[in-house]
Coordinates of C-alpha atoms in Angstrom, one line a residue:
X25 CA -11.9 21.8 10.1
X26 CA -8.2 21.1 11.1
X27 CA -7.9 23.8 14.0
X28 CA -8.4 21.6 16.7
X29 CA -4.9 19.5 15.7
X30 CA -2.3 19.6 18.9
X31 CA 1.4 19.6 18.3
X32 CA 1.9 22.4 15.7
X33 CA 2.4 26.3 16.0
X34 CA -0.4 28.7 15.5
X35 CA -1.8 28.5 12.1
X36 CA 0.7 25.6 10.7
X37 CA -2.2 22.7 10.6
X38 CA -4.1 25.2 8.8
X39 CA -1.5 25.8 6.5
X40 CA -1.2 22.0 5.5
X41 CA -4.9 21.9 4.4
X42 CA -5.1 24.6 2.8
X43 CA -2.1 25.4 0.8
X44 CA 0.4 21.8 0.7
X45 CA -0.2 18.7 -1.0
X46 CA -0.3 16.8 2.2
X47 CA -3.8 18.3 3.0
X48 CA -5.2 17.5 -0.8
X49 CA -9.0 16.8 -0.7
X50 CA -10.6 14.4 -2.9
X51 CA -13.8 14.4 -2.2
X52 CA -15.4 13.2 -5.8
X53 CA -13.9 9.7 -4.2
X54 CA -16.7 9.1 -1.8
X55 CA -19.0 10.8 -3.6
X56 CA -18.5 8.2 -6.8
X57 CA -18.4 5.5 -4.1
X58 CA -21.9 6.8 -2.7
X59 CA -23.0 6.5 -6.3
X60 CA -21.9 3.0 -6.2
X61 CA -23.8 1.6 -3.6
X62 CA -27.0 3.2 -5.0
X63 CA -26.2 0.7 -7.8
X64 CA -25.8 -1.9 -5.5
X65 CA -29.4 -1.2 -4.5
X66 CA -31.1 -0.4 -7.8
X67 CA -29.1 -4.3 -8.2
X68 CA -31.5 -6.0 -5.8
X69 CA -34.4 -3.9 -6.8
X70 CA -34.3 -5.0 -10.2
X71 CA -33.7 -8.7 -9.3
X72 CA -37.0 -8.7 -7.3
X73 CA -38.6 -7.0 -10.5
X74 CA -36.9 -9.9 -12.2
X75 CA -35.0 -7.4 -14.7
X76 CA -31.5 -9.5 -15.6
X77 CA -30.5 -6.9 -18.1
X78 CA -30.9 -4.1 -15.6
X79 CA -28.4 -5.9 -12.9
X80 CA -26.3 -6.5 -15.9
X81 CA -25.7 -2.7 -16.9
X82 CA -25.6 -1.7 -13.2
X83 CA -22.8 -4.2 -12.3
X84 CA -20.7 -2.6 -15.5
X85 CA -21.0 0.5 -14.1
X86 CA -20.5 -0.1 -10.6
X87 CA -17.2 -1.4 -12.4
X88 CA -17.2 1.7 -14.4
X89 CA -17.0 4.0 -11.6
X90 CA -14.5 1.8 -9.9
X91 CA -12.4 2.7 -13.3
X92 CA -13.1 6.1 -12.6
X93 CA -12.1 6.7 -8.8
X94 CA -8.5 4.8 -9.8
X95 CA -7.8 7.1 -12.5
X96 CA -7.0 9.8 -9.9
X97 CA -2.9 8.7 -9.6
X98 CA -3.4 9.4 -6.3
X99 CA -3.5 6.3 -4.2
X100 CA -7.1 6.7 -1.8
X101 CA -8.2 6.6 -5.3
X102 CA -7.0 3.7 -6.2
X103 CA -8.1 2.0 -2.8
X104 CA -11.9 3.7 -3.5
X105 CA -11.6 2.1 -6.9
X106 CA -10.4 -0.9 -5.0
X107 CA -13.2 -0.8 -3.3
X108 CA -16.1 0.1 -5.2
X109 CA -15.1 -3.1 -7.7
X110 CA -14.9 -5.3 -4.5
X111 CA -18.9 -4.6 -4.3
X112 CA -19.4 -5.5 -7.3
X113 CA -18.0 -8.5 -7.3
X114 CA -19.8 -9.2 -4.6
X115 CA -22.8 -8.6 -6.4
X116 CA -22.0 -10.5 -8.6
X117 CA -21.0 -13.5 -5.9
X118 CA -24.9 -13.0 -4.4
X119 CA -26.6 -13.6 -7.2
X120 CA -24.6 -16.2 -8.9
X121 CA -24.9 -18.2 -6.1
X122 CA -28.1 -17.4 -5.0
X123 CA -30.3 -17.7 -8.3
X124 CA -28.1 -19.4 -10.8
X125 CA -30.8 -19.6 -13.1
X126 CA -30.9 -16.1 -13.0
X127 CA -28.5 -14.9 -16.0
X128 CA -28.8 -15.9 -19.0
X129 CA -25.6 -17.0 -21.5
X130 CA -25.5 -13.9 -23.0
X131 CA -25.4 -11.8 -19.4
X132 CA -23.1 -13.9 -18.1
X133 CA -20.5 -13.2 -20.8
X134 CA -21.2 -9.5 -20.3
X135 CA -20.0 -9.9 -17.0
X136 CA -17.0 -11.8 -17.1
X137 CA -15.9 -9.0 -20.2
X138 CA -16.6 -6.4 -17.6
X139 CA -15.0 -8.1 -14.7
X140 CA -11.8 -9.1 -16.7
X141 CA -11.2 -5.4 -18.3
X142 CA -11.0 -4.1 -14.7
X143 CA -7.0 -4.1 -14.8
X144 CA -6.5 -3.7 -11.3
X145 CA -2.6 -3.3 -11.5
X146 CA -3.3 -0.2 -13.2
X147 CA -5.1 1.3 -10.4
X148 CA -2.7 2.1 -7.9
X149 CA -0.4 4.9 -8.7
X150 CA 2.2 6.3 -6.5
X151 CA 2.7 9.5 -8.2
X152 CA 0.6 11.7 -6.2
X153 CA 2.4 10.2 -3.2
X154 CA 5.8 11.2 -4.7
X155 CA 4.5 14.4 -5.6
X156 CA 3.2 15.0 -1.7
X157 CA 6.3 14.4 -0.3
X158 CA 8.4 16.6 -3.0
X159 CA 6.5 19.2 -2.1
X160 CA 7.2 18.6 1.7
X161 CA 10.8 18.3 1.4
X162 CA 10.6 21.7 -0.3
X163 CA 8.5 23.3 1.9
X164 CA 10.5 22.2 5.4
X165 CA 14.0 21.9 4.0
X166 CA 16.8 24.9 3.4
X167 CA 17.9 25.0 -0.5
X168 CA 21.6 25.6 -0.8
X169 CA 20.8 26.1 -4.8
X170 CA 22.6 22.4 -5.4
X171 CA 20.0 20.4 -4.3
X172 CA 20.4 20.1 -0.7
X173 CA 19.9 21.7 2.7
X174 CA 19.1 21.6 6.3
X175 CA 15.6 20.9 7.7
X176 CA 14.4 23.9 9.2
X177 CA 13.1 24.6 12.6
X178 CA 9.7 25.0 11.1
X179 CA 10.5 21.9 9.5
X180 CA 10.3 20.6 13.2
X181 CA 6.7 21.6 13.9
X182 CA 5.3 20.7 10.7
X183 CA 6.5 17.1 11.3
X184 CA 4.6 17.8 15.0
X185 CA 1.5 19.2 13.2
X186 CA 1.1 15.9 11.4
X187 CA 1.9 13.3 14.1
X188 CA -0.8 15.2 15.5
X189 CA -3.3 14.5 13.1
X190 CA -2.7 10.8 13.3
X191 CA -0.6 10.7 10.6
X192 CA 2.2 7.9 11.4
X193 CA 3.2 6.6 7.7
X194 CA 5.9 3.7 7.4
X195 CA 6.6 3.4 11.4
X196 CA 2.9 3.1 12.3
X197 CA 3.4 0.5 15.9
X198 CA 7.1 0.5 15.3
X199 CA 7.3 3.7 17.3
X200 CA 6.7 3.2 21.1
X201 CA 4.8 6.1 23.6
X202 CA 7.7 7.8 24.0
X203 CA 9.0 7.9 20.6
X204 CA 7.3 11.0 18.5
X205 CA 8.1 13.7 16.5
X206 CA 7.3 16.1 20.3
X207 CA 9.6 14.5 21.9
X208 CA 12.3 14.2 19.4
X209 CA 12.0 18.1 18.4
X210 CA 12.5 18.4 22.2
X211 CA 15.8 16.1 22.5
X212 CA 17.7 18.0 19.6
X213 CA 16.3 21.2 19.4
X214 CA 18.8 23.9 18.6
X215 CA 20.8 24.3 16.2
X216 CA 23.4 21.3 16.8
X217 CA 19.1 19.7 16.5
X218 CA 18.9 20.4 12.6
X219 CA 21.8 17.8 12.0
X220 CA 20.1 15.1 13.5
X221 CA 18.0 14.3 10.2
X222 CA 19.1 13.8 7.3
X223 CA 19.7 16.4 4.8
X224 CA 17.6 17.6 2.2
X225 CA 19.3 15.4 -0.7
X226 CA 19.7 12.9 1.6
X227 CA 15.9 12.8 2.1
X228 CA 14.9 13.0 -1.2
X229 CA 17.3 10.5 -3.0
X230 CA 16.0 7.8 -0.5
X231 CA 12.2 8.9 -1.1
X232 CA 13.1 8.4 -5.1
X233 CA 14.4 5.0 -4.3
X234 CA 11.3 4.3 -1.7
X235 CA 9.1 4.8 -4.8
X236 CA 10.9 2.8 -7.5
X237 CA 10.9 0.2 -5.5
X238 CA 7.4 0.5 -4.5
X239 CA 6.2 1.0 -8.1
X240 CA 8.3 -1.9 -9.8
X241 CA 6.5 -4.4 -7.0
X242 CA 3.5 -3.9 -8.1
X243 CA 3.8 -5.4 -11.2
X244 CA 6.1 -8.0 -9.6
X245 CA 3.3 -11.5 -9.0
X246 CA 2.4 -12.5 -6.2
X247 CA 3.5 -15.7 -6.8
X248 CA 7.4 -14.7 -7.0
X249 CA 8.1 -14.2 -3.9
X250 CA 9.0 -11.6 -1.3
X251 CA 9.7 -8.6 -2.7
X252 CA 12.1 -6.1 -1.4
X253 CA 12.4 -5.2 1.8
X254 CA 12.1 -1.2 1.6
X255 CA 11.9 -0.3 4.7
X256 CA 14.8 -1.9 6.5
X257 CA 17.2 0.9 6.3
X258 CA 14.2 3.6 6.8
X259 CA 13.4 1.7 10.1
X260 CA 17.3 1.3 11.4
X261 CA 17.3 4.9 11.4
X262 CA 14.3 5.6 11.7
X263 CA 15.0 9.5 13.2
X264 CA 17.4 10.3 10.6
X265 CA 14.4 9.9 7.6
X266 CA 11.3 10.7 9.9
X267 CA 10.2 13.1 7.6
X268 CA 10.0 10.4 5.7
X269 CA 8.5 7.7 8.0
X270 CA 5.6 10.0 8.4
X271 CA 4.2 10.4 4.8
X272 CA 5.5 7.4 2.8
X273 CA 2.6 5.0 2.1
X274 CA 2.7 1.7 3.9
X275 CA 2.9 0.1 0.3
X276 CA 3.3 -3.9 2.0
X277 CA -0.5 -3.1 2.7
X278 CA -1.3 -1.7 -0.4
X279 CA 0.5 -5.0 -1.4
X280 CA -1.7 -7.2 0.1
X281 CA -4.6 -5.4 -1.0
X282 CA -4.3 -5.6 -4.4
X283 CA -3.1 -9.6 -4.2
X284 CA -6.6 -10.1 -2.4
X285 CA -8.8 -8.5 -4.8
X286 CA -6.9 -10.3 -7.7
X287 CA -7.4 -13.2 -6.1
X288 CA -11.0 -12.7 -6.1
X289 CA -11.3 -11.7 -9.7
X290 CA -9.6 -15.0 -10.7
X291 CA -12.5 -16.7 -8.4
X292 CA -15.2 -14.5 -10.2
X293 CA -13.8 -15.1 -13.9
X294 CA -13.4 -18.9 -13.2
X295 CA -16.9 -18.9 -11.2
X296 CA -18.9 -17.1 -14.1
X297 CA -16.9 -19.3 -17.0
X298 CA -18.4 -22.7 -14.8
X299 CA -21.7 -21.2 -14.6
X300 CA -21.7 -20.9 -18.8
X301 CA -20.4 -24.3 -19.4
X302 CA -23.0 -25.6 -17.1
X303 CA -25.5 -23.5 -18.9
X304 CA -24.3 -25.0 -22.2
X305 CA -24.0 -28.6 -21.4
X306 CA -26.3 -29.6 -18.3
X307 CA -23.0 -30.4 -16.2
X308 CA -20.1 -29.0 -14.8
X309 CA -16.4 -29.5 -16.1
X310 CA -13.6 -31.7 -14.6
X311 CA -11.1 -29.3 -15.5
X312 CA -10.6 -25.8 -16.7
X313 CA -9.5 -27.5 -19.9
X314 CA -12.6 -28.9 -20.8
X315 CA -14.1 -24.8 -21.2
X316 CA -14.0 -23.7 -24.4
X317 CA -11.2 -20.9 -24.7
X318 CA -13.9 -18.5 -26.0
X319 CA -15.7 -19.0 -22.5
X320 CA -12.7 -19.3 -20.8
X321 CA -9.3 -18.1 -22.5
X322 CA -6.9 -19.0 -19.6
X323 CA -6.8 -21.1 -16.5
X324 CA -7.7 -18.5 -13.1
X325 CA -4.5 -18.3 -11.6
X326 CA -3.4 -19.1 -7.4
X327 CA -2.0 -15.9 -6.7
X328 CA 0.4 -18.1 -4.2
X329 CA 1.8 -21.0 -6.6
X330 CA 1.1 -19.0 -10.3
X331 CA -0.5 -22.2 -11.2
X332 CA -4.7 -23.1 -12.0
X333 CA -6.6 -22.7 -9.2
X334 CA -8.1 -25.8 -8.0
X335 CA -12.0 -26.1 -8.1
X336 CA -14.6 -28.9 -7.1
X337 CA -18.5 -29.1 -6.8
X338 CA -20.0 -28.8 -3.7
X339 CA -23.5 -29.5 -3.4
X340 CA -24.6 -28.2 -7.0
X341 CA -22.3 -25.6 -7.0
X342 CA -18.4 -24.4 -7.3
X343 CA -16.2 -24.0 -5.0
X344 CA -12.8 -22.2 -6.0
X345 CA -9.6 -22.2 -4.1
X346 CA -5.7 -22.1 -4.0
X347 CA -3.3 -23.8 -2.4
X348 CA -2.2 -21.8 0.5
X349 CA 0.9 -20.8 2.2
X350 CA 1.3 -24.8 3.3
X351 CA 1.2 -25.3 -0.6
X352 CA -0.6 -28.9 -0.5
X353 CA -4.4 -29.3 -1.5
X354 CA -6.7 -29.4 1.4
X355 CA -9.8 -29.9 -0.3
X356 CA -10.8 -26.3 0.0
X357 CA -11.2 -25.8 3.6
X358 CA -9.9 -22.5 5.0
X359 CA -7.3 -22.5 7.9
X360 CA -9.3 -22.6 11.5
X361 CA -10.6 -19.5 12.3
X362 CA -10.0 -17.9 8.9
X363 CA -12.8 -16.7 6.9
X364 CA -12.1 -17.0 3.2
X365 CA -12.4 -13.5 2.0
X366 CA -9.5 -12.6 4.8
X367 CA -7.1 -15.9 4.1
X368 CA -4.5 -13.4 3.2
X369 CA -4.1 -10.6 5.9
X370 CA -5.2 -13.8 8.4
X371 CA -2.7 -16.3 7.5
X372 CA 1.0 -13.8 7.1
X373 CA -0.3 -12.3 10.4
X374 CA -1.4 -15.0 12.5
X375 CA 0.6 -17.9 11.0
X376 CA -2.8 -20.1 10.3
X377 CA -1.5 -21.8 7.2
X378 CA -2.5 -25.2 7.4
X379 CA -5.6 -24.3 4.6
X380 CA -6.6 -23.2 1.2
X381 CA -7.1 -19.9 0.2
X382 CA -11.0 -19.8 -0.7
X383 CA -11.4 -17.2 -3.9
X384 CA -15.2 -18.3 -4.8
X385 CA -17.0 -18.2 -2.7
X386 CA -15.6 -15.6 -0.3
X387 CA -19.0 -14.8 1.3
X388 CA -18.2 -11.0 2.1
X389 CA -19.8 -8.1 1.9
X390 CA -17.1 -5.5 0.5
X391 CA -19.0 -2.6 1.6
X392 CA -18.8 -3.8 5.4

């Protein structure tokens, strides 16, 4: 499968597949994502057959699976479980929108139970990742019985072997043409070469401090602020930890990631509690205070300010949104040239800020 990867020795890219932690297959991931969007079309089968309940149960389990993928520790599971939930939340988008008659009372709370006990912090795990690069540090690094040790020269072609398979971790477009693990192995090989990265303890107290840092931000909000920066020191010496730069997750994406689809649960647990109280009374709310806490038992929360996202009607129907990086209400129009469901990746990396942060709807197609 692998034996067409340039940069290693003879039989060293087949080594990483089969034997290392670094070539782990999951393949029950895509498989249970597969699964998910045959729910998604069994969904708009039964809507045509006019079968509520049906969409109901196939929405929990498309959350159900999503569950499932996550509990992996490993973090493509998480993303997979990431994704799979995204769908149905977009299912759950369409049809809201689209037939609001469609769901009953009773449905409706069904839903926003299943859509609140996804606890999407819980999903990403970066203990297979520490466990993947443990087991590289042992397998490329000398052991002087105390914990530490010289990288190896086959230490030097493994590194090559993955670079070649497109694996470029932390550095990703920080490294230019010319900088790669070939032409570095070429600069310092021999043995005055091996002292040129950092040792073994070296290496593996910094990936220990890479993860802590990496696991306590998750649970940090969103709305807190910046957190770390835990790649500074990794990117000033950026040869000296390559084996590191290779095979550490970039977690500031993972990040974002999660603070998106958050966002968009808040949207769908506010949009679904404003469909009930419409349901109930014949209009909509002013306020999240007017919902009864059994229908609602806490304000949806701006992943940017940690306050109540901000909500208004729009031709019969809600529109949800937070404040934005410019942190002042804009009547819930996106920045220019930003579509909704992207507002955050958009507005860090092009600077459009001058907007809200549209969470319902989002108009997206997860699957896509």
């Amino acid at each position: 499968q692998n034996g067409g990867v340039e940069g290693g020795s003879d039989g060293v890219s087949g080594r990483l597949i089969d034997d290392w932690l670094v070539g782990i297959l999951l393949p029950h991931v895509q498989q249970l994502r597969n699964a998910a969007r045959l729910f998604a079309f069994d969904i708009q089968l039964a809507i045509e057959e006019g079968d509520a309940d049906r969409v109901v149960q196939d929405i929990e389990t498309m959350l159900g699976l999503a569950r499932h993928a996550a509990e992996g520790r490993v973090l493509v599971c998480g993303l997979v479980g990431y994704a799979i939930s995204g769908m149905a939340l977009s299912q759950i988008e369409s049809i809201v929108i689209e037939d609001p008659d469609f769901l009953n009372e009773q449905q409706l709370q069904k839903l926003q139970l299943a859509v609140r006990n996804a606890k999407l912090k819980d999903w990403i795990s970066y203990d297979g990742e520490a466990l993947v690069v443990s087991d590289l540090i042992q397998r490329i690094y000398t052991n002087d019985g105390q914990g530490d040790g010289r990288i190896t020269p086959q230490g030097f072609e493994v590194m090559s072997a993955l670079s070649g398979m497109g694996m470029s971790g932390i550095f990703g477009g920080e490294l230019s043409e010319k900088e790669n693990w070939e032409s570095f192995a070429e600069s310092v090989i021999g043995p005055l070469g091996l002292f040129a990265v950092a040792t073994r303890g070296e290496v593996a107290a910094k990936a220990d401090q890479f993860f802590e840092a990496a696991s306590a931000d998750l649970y940090r909000p969103m709305w807190v602020g910046e957190s770390k920066d835990i790649y500074k020191e990794l990117n000033l010496e950026k040869w000296k930890y390559a084996p590191l730069g290779l095979v550490l997750p970039a977690t500031e994406n993972i990040r974002k990631a999660m603070d998106r689809l958050i966002a968009r649960q808040e949207g769908v647990l506010g949009a679904i509690a404003l469909q009930r109280f419409y349901l109930a009374n014949g209009a909509w709310p002013n306020s999240w205070d007017e919902i009864p806490k059994s229908t609602l038992p806490r304000s949806p929360v701006d992943q940017i300010t940690g306050k109540p996202l901000c909500f208004k009607i729009v031709d019969e129907s809600p529109l949800i949104y937070g404040l934005g990086y410019d942190l002042d209400d804009d009547g819930g129009v996106s920045p220019e040239g930003v579509k909704p469901a992207f507002y955050l990746p958009n507005a860090q990396n092009d600077g459009k800020s001058d907007g809200d942060w549209i969470v319902w709807p989002t108009n997206v197609d997860e699957d896509q």
